[in-house]
Amino acid sequence: PFETAVATPRWGESSRLTLRLMPGSVAYAAMGGEKGVQLTVSFTIGAAAAATIFDAAQCYVVVSAPEWYRVRCGDLFKVITVPNNAIAECFDNPDSGTGVTVKMTNVRFFSTQDVVLGLSLDVPAETPDPNMFQVTIRSYSNSTADSNTQLPGISIPSARLKAQASWSVGAVESLAWLQAWAEAAWSLGTIADGLASTLKISNTTISVDSVTAALATPDAESSRKLQDTVQGRLNVNYSVALRLSATDANNVKKLLPIFQSKDFTASLTSNMLASAASAGLTPLYLQGCVVTQPRTVLPPRVSEPSLFWSSSDPETITEVTLSIVFNNDTDDLGAMLFVLPPTFRHDLQTLEDLAVIRYDTAEDFPVAKEQGSWIDTRSPEMLRIDLTPGARIRAGKYAFKLPVFIPYEVPVRNIWFICMCTSSGRCGSPTDSGVVASFPLPGFNIKEKNPNWVVVSSSSALSGLAGVAVATAVLLIAHLL
């Protein structure tokens, strides 16, 4: 057949041939069992593919999801970024059940160019394996112009077994040295590897939430003998993702007997030391391992992420509100992360510039006010809020309102993110290891009005984000919650 491998007249072999995967990514709220969540698909078409499409000015974007997912056009189909004057139409693929085709007409790519589309996604109960999305660009004649078959999906938060392990550490030169060792072991994956070897599971299913070092109090005899060294303690807080299948190594009925075996602590210590040696870390003298009994922690059930803006004039400061609904109580989070699109920047100057608002719940959102500065604003495109350790977030709706500078023009990847993290230590981007779930929200354009603003008369009761007073005999724009 024409334009297929079958029509190739002769095959050859070369070690110099390299294959290019089209750059791309997917983002969505990976909440198990949720239907109709926002999926954003981003990709950068290559120069050769752009030339293939140019003359016909038409192409097809085929998006396929992993097993158990279902991607659809639905009401969430949105053209976020395409070449000027291009027209995009979305069609469900009934044969596959897991994919859509976006037909693009009047489209001309000039060399490489970014495309960002919004779609609707049904999320399965747990993460499939493999968890890879696929985006294929087909020309007008239906030949493949560009493709990426390995776009990593996002891990779906599952119930977890949470526990702590601690060791006595002998003869280290200082607490600062032990803290540096602990940080290196954490960042190199040494601790996760040691836990994975002991539990006989993949290290990708282990989350190391914190690694801390502390001084131990030596007895009098030790104080005389170890003048130039100190004794310390190493504490590790970790959790293990659970799987539903009874045959899976991460099923709770397979994990609990390992945790409860009499040689678990000795095996964990041995595997930790072996993992540290493989990573090239200085050997430690670990002894007296103590492990708490694991407890099951349910993942936070979160829905209805939303983005609200009061105005969208270029090069001005506006108020942006990001809100989210917690459907259950949870104490499994340590930080919240809000990521702005490139060229947008927050204008937070003091703690009072950020408003944290609660609805339908009697308790405030548990920000770590006891720490003094509980907001990390070092990056103008990122805001992290630290939570009180171990505090419980009550079910209900919460909103976070902050001043934001709007650029002269919106960026290509105009996407906002609301992220939930297990701790502040691994919470700097939507893809960091400490992120439990991230919610992408398509951004607004210059001069675009928020769709949740409506016109009300002066006699109407107004319930707004800031409690704005109603002016008489004037029509007002208000956001009705």
Coordinates of C-alpha atoms in Angstrom, one line a residue:
P1 CA 0.0 0.0 0.0
F2 CA 1.1 3.6 -0.7
E3 CA 3.0 5.5 2.0
T4 CA 3.4 2.5 4.3
A5 CA 6.3 0.3 5.3
V6 CA 5.0 -2.4 3.0
A7 CA 5.8 -0.3 0.0
T8 CA 9.5 0.1 1.0
P9 CA 11.6 -1.3 -1.9
R10 CA 14.6 -2.1 0.2
W11 CA 15.5 -2.1 3.9
G12 CA 18.8 -0.8 5.3
E13 CA 20.5 -0.3 8.7
S14 CA 22.4 2.6 10.2
S15 CA 23.6 3.4 13.7
R16 CA 23.5 7.1 12.8
L17 CA 19.7 7.2 12.3
T18 CA 18.0 9.1 15.2
L19 CA 14.2 9.2 15.7
R20 CA 12.6 12.4 17.0
L21 CA 9.7 12.3 19.4
M22 CA 7.5 15.4 18.9
P23 CA 7.9 17.5 22.1
G24 CA 4.7 17.5 24.1
S25 CA 3.0 17.1 27.4
V26 CA -0.4 16.5 29.0
A27 CA -1.9 18.0 32.2
Y28 CA -5.1 17.1 34.0
A29 CA -6.5 16.7 37.5
A30 CA -5.6 13.1 38.3
M31 CA -8.4 12.3 40.7
G32 CA -9.4 8.6 40.6
G33 CA -12.9 8.0 39.2
E34 CA -13.6 11.6 38.2
K35 CA -15.5 12.2 35.0
G36 CA -15.2 15.2 32.7
V37 CA -12.0 16.8 34.0
Q38 CA -10.0 19.4 32.0
L39 CA -7.2 17.8 29.9
T40 CA -4.7 20.1 28.3
V41 CA -2.6 18.7 25.5
S42 CA 0.5 20.7 24.4
F43 CA 2.9 19.9 21.6
T44 CA 5.5 21.5 19.3
I45 CA 5.2 20.5 15.7
G46 CA 8.6 20.0 13.9
A47 CA 9.8 22.0 10.9
A48 CA 9.5 19.0 8.5
A49 CA 5.9 18.3 9.6
A50 CA 5.1 22.0 9.2
A51 CA 6.3 21.9 5.6
T52 CA 4.2 18.8 4.9
I53 CA 1.1 20.5 6.1
F54 CA 1.7 24.0 4.7
D55 CA 0.4 23.6 1.1
A56 CA -2.9 22.0 2.0
A57 CA -3.4 24.2 5.1
Q58 CA -5.2 21.3 6.8
C59 CA -4.2 18.6 9.3
Y60 CA -5.6 16.2 11.9
V61 CA -4.5 16.0 15.5
V62 CA -5.3 12.5 16.9
V63 CA -5.1 12.3 20.7
S64 CA -5.2 8.8 22.3
A65 CA -5.4 8.0 26.0
P66 CA -4.0 5.0 28.0
E67 CA -6.1 2.0 28.9
W68 CA -9.0 2.8 31.3
Y69 CA -9.0 6.5 30.5
R70 CA -11.5 8.1 28.1
V71 CA -10.8 11.3 26.3
R72 CA -13.6 13.2 24.7
C73 CA -14.4 16.5 23.1
G74 CA -17.3 17.5 25.3
D75 CA -18.0 20.9 26.7
L76 CA -14.4 21.3 27.8
F77 CA -13.0 21.3 24.2
K78 CA -11.1 24.6 23.9
V79 CA -8.6 26.0 21.5
I80 CA -5.9 27.6 23.7
T81 CA -3.1 28.2 21.3
V82 CA -3.0 27.6 17.5
P83 CA -1.6 29.5 14.5
N84 CA -3.4 32.7 13.6
N85 CA -6.7 32.3 11.8
A86 CA -6.7 28.5 12.1
I87 CA -10.1 26.8 12.7
A88 CA -10.3 23.7 14.9
E89 CA -13.1 21.2 15.2
C90 CA -13.2 18.2 17.6
F91 CA -14.7 14.8 16.9
D92 CA -14.9 11.8 19.2
N93 CA -13.4 8.5 17.8
P94 CA -16.2 6.0 18.5
D95 CA -14.1 3.0 17.4
S96 CA -11.3 3.5 19.9
G97 CA -13.4 4.8 22.8
T98 CA -10.2 6.4 24.2
G99 CA -9.4 9.1 21.6
V100 CA -10.5 12.2 19.7
T101 CA -9.5 13.8 16.4
V102 CA -9.2 17.5 16.1
K103 CA -9.5 18.7 12.5
M104 CA -7.6 21.9 11.8
T105 CA -8.3 23.9 8.7
N106 CA -6.9 27.2 7.3
V107 CA -3.8 26.3 9.3
R108 CA -0.2 27.1 8.3
F109 CA 2.7 26.4 10.5
F110 CA 5.7 28.5 9.9
S111 CA 8.6 26.3 11.0
T112 CA 8.2 24.9 14.5
Q113 CA 5.2 26.1 16.4
D114 CA 3.4 25.3 19.7
V115 CA -0.2 24.1 19.9
V116 CA -2.3 23.8 23.1
L117 CA -5.7 22.2 23.1
G118 CA -8.2 21.6 25.9
L119 CA -10.3 18.4 26.0
S120 CA -12.5 16.4 28.4
L121 CA -11.1 13.4 30.3
D122 CA -12.6 10.6 32.4
V123 CA -10.0 9.4 34.9
P124 CA -9.9 5.7 36.0
A125 CA -9.8 4.5 39.6
E126 CA -6.1 4.0 39.6
T127 CA -3.0 4.6 37.4
P128 CA -2.8 2.1 34.5
D129 CA 0.5 0.6 33.4
P130 CA 1.8 1.8 31.0
N131 CA 0.4 5.3 31.6
M132 CA 1.3 6.9 28.2
F133 CA -0.8 9.3 26.1
Q134 CA -0.2 9.6 22.3
V135 CA -0.5 12.6 20.0
T136 CA -0.2 12.1 16.2
I137 CA -0.3 14.8 13.6
R138 CA -1.7 13.6 10.2
S139 CA -1.6 15.5 7.0
Y140 CA -4.5 16.2 4.6
S141 CA -3.6 12.9 2.8
N142 CA -3.7 11.0 6.2
S143 CA 0.0 10.3 6.4
T144 CA 1.8 10.8 9.7
A145 CA 3.6 14.1 9.8
D146 CA 4.7 14.1 13.5
S147 CA 4.0 12.0 16.6
N148 CA 4.8 11.3 20.2
T149 CA 3.6 7.9 21.5
Q150 CA 5.2 8.3 25.0
L151 CA 3.7 11.4 26.7
P152 CA 3.7 10.4 30.4
G153 CA 0.4 10.5 32.1
I154 CA 0.0 11.8 35.7
S155 CA -0.1 9.3 38.6
I156 CA -3.5 9.0 40.2
P157 CA -3.4 9.5 44.0
S158 CA -4.2 6.3 45.7
A159 CA -4.7 5.2 49.3
R160 CA -1.3 4.9 50.9
L161 CA 0.4 3.1 53.8
K162 CA 2.2 5.8 55.8
A163 CA 4.9 5.1 58.4
Q164 CA 8.1 6.4 59.9
A165 CA 11.6 4.7 60.3
S166 CA 14.4 6.0 62.5
W167 CA 17.9 5.0 63.3
S168 CA 20.6 5.8 65.8
V169 CA 23.7 7.1 63.9
G170 CA 27.1 6.7 65.5
A171 CA 30.3 8.7 65.1
V172 CA 29.5 11.6 62.7
E173 CA 31.5 14.8 62.7
S174 CA 28.6 17.2 63.3
L175 CA 24.8 17.6 63.0
A176 CA 25.3 19.8 59.9
W177 CA 27.3 16.9 58.2
L178 CA 24.5 14.4 59.1
Q179 CA 21.8 16.9 57.7
A180 CA 23.8 17.2 54.5
W181 CA 24.0 13.4 54.2
A182 CA 20.3 13.1 54.8
E183 CA 19.5 15.6 52.1
A184 CA 21.8 13.9 49.6
A185 CA 20.3 10.5 50.3
W186 CA 16.8 12.0 49.8
S187 CA 17.6 13.7 46.5
L188 CA 19.5 10.7 45.1
G189 CA 16.7 8.4 45.8
T190 CA 18.8 6.3 48.1
I191 CA 16.1 6.0 50.8
A192 CA 13.3 5.1 48.3
D193 CA 15.5 2.5 46.8
G194 CA 16.2 0.9 50.2
L195 CA 12.6 0.8 51.1
A196 CA 11.7 -0.6 47.6
S197 CA 14.2 -3.4 48.0
T198 CA 12.9 -4.3 51.4
L199 CA 9.2 -4.2 50.4
K200 CA 9.9 -5.8 47.0
I201 CA 8.0 -3.1 45.1
S202 CA 8.9 -0.4 42.6
N203 CA 10.6 2.7 44.0
T204 CA 8.2 4.8 41.9
T205 CA 5.4 3.8 44.3
I206 CA 7.2 5.1 47.3
S207 CA 7.0 8.7 48.5
V208 CA 9.6 9.9 50.9
D209 CA 7.9 12.9 52.5
S210 CA 10.7 14.0 54.8
V211 CA 14.2 13.1 56.0
T212 CA 15.5 14.8 59.1
A213 CA 18.6 14.6 61.2
A214 CA 18.9 15.3 64.9
L215 CA 21.4 14.9 67.7
A216 CA 21.1 12.0 70.1
T217 CA 22.1 12.4 73.8
P218 CA 25.2 10.3 74.4
D219 CA 25.9 8.7 77.7
A220 CA 28.8 9.7 79.9
E221 CA 31.1 6.9 78.6
S222 CA 30.5 7.8 75.0
S223 CA 31.1 11.5 75.7
R224 CA 34.6 10.7 77.0
K225 CA 35.5 8.4 74.1
L226 CA 34.1 10.3 71.2
Q227 CA 35.6 13.8 71.7
D228 CA 35.6 14.8 68.0
T229 CA 32.3 13.1 66.9
V230 CA 28.7 13.1 67.9
Q231 CA 25.9 10.6 67.8
G232 CA 22.7 11.4 65.9
R233 CA 19.4 10.2 64.7
L234 CA 18.0 9.8 61.2
N235 CA 14.2 10.0 60.8
V236 CA 12.4 9.2 57.6
N237 CA 8.7 9.7 57.0
Y238 CA 7.4 7.8 54.0
S239 CA 4.4 6.3 52.4
V240 CA 3.7 3.5 49.9
A241 CA 1.0 3.7 47.2
L242 CA -1.6 0.9 47.4
R243 CA -3.1 -0.9 44.4
L244 CA -6.5 -2.6 44.1
S245 CA -5.5 -5.8 42.3
A246 CA -5.0 -8.7 44.7
T247 CA -2.0 -10.0 42.7
D248 CA -0.2 -6.6 42.7
A249 CA 2.9 -6.3 44.9
N250 CA 1.4 -3.0 46.2
N251 CA -1.8 -4.6 47.4
V252 CA -2.2 -4.0 51.2
K253 CA -2.6 -7.8 51.9
K254 CA 0.8 -8.4 50.4
L255 CA 2.5 -5.4 52.0
L256 CA 1.3 -5.8 55.6
P257 CA 2.9 -9.2 56.2
I258 CA 6.3 -7.7 55.1
F259 CA 5.9 -4.7 57.5
Q260 CA 5.0 -7.1 60.3
S261 CA 7.7 -9.7 59.8
K262 CA 10.3 -10.0 62.6
D263 CA 13.3 -9.3 60.3
F264 CA 11.8 -6.2 58.6
T265 CA 14.0 -3.6 60.5
A266 CA 17.2 -5.6 59.9
S267 CA 16.4 -6.0 56.3
L268 CA 15.5 -2.3 55.9
T269 CA 18.8 -1.3 57.5
S270 CA 20.8 -3.6 55.3
N271 CA 19.1 -2.4 52.2
M272 CA 19.5 1.3 53.2
L273 CA 23.3 0.8 53.6
A274 CA 23.6 -1.1 50.3
S275 CA 21.6 1.7 48.5
A276 CA 23.8 4.4 50.1
A277 CA 27.0 2.6 49.0
S278 CA 25.7 2.2 45.4
A279 CA 25.0 6.0 45.4
G280 CA 28.6 6.7 46.5
L281 CA 27.6 8.2 49.9
T282 CA 29.8 7.9 52.9
P283 CA 28.9 4.8 54.9
L284 CA 27.0 5.4 58.1
Y285 CA 26.9 3.3 61.2
L286 CA 23.1 2.7 61.5
Q287 CA 21.7 0.8 64.4
G288 CA 18.5 0.4 66.5
C289 CA 16.0 0.8 63.7
V290 CA 12.5 1.6 64.9
V291 CA 9.6 1.5 62.5
T292 CA 6.1 2.6 63.3
Q293 CA 3.1 0.5 62.3
P294 CA 1.8 1.7 59.0
R295 CA -1.6 3.4 58.8
T296 CA -3.8 3.7 55.8
V297 CA -4.2 7.3 54.5
L298 CA -6.9 8.0 52.0
P299 CA -6.1 10.4 49.2
P300 CA -7.7 13.9 49.2
R301 CA -10.8 14.0 47.0
V302 CA -10.7 17.4 45.3
S303 CA -12.9 18.8 42.6
E304 CA -14.2 22.0 40.9
P305 CA -11.0 23.8 40.5
S306 CA -11.7 27.3 39.1
L307 CA -10.0 30.5 37.9
F308 CA -11.6 33.9 38.4
W309 CA -10.2 37.3 37.3
S310 CA -11.6 40.7 37.9
S311 CA -10.1 42.4 34.8
S312 CA -7.8 41.5 31.9
D313 CA -6.3 44.7 30.6
P314 CA -2.7 44.4 29.5
E315 CA 0.1 45.6 31.7
T316 CA -2.2 46.2 34.7
I317 CA -2.6 44.6 38.1
T318 CA -5.8 42.5 38.5
E319 CA -7.1 40.3 41.3
V320 CA -7.0 36.6 40.5
T321 CA -8.9 34.0 42.6
L322 CA -8.0 30.3 42.4
S323 CA -10.5 28.1 44.2
I324 CA -11.0 24.4 44.9
V325 CA -13.4 22.1 46.7
F326 CA -12.2 19.4 49.2
N327 CA -14.8 16.7 49.2
N328 CA -13.3 14.9 52.3
D329 CA -11.3 15.8 55.3
T330 CA -7.5 15.2 54.8
D331 CA -4.3 15.6 56.9
D332 CA -2.1 14.2 54.1
L333 CA -0.9 17.6 52.7
G334 CA 2.0 19.8 53.6
A335 CA 1.7 22.6 51.1
M336 CA -0.3 24.2 48.3
L337 CA 1.4 25.4 45.1
F338 CA 0.0 27.9 42.5
V339 CA 1.8 28.2 39.2
L340 CA 1.1 31.1 36.9
P341 CA 1.6 31.1 33.1
P342 CA 5.0 32.4 31.8
T343 CA 5.2 36.3 31.8
F344 CA 2.3 36.6 34.3
R345 CA 3.6 37.4 37.8
H346 CA 2.1 37.8 41.2
D347 CA 2.4 41.2 43.0
L348 CA 2.4 39.9 46.6
Q349 CA 4.3 42.3 48.8
T350 CA 3.1 41.3 52.3
L351 CA 1.3 38.4 53.8
E352 CA -1.9 40.5 53.9
D353 CA -1.9 40.7 50.1
L354 CA -3.0 37.1 49.9
A355 CA -6.6 36.4 51.0
V356 CA -7.5 32.8 52.0
I357 CA -11.3 32.5 52.0
R358 CA -13.3 29.5 53.2
Y359 CA -16.9 28.6 52.3
D360 CA -19.2 26.0 53.8
T361 CA -16.8 25.0 56.6
A362 CA -16.4 26.2 60.1
E363 CA -12.6 26.0 60.2
D364 CA -10.0 28.1 58.4
F365 CA -7.6 26.7 55.9
P366 CA -4.6 25.5 58.1
V367 CA -1.8 27.8 56.8
A368 CA 1.4 27.6 58.9
K369 CA 1.1 31.0 60.5
E370 CA 3.1 29.7 63.5
Q371 CA 6.1 29.6 61.1
G372 CA 5.9 33.4 60.6
S373 CA 6.5 33.5 56.8
W374 CA 4.3 30.8 55.5
I375 CA 4.3 32.0 51.9
D376 CA 7.1 31.3 49.4
T377 CA 7.1 34.1 46.8
R378 CA 10.7 33.9 45.6
S379 CA 9.6 33.1 42.0
P380 CA 7.3 35.7 40.4
E381 CA 5.5 32.9 38.5
M382 CA 5.0 30.7 41.6
L383 CA 3.4 30.9 45.0
R384 CA 3.7 28.2 47.6
I385 CA 1.7 28.1 50.9
D386 CA 3.0 26.0 53.7
L387 CA 0.5 24.2 55.9
T388 CA 0.7 23.4 59.6
P389 CA 2.3 19.9 59.9
G390 CA -0.3 17.3 60.5
A391 CA -3.2 19.7 60.4
R392 CA -6.5 18.6 59.0
I393 CA -8.1 20.3 56.1
R394 CA -11.9 20.2 56.5
A395 CA -14.1 19.4 53.6
G396 CA -15.4 22.5 51.9
K397 CA -14.6 25.1 49.3
Y398 CA -11.5 27.3 49.7
A399 CA -10.4 30.3 47.5
F400 CA -7.0 32.0 47.3
K401 CA -7.1 35.6 46.0
L402 CA -3.9 37.5 45.0
P403 CA -2.9 40.5 42.9
V404 CA -1.4 39.5 39.5
F405 CA 0.3 41.5 36.8
I406 CA -1.1 40.9 33.3
P407 CA 1.6 41.0 30.5
Y408 CA 1.2 42.8 27.2
E409 CA 0.3 39.6 25.5
V410 CA -0.5 36.1 26.8
P411 CA 2.1 33.3 26.4
V412 CA 1.7 30.3 24.2
R413 CA 1.3 27.9 27.2
N414 CA -1.4 30.0 28.9
I415 CA -2.1 27.5 31.7
W416 CA -2.5 28.0 35.5
F417 CA -1.9 25.2 38.0
I418 CA -3.3 24.4 41.4
C419 CA -1.1 21.8 43.0
M420 CA -1.3 19.8 46.3
C421 CA 1.9 18.6 47.9
T422 CA 2.8 16.2 50.7
S423 CA 5.5 18.6 51.9
S424 CA 7.1 21.9 50.9
G425 CA 10.4 20.2 50.3
R426 CA 9.4 18.7 46.9
C427 CA 6.8 21.3 45.8
G428 CA 8.4 23.6 43.2
S429 CA 6.6 22.7 40.0
P430 CA 3.5 20.6 38.9
T431 CA 5.8 17.6 38.1
D432 CA 7.8 17.5 41.4
S433 CA 7.8 14.2 43.3
G434 CA 6.0 15.7 46.3
V435 CA 3.0 16.8 44.2
V436 CA 0.0 14.6 45.0
A437 CA -2.2 16.1 42.3
S438 CA -2.1 19.1 40.0
F439 CA -5.1 20.9 38.3
P440 CA -4.4 22.7 35.0
L441 CA -6.7 25.6 34.3
P442 CA -6.7 27.2 30.8
G443 CA -5.9 30.9 31.2
F444 CA -7.7 34.0 30.0
N445 CA -6.9 36.2 27.1
I446 CA -6.3 40.0 27.0
K447 CA -9.6 41.8 27.4
E448 CA -11.5 38.6 28.0
K449 CA -14.3 38.8 30.5
N450 CA -14.7 36.0 33.1
P451 CA -17.7 33.8 32.0
N452 CA -18.8 33.8 35.7
W453 CA -19.6 37.5 35.7
V454 CA -23.2 38.4 35.0
V455 CA -25.2 41.6 34.9
V456 CA -27.4 42.3 37.9
S457 CA -29.6 45.2 38.7
S458 CA -29.1 47.5 41.7
S459 CA -32.0 45.9 43.6
S460 CA -30.4 42.4 43.4
A461 CA -28.7 40.9 46.4
L462 CA -25.0 40.7 45.6
S463 CA -22.7 38.0 46.9
G464 CA -19.2 38.7 45.6
L465 CA -15.6 37.7 46.4
A466 CA -14.8 41.0 48.0
G467 CA -18.2 42.0 49.2
V468 CA -18.4 45.0 46.8
A469 CA -21.3 47.4 47.6
V470 CA -24.1 47.8 45.0
A471 CA -24.3 51.2 43.4
T472 CA -27.9 52.4 42.9
A473 CA -29.5 52.7 39.5
V474 CA -26.5 51.2 37.8
L475 CA -26.0 47.8 36.3
L476 CA -23.0 46.0 37.9
I477 CA -20.9 43.1 36.9
A478 CA -20.6 40.6 39.8
H479 CA -19.3 37.1 40.4
L480 CA -22.0 35.0 42.0
L481 CA -20.6 32.2 44.1

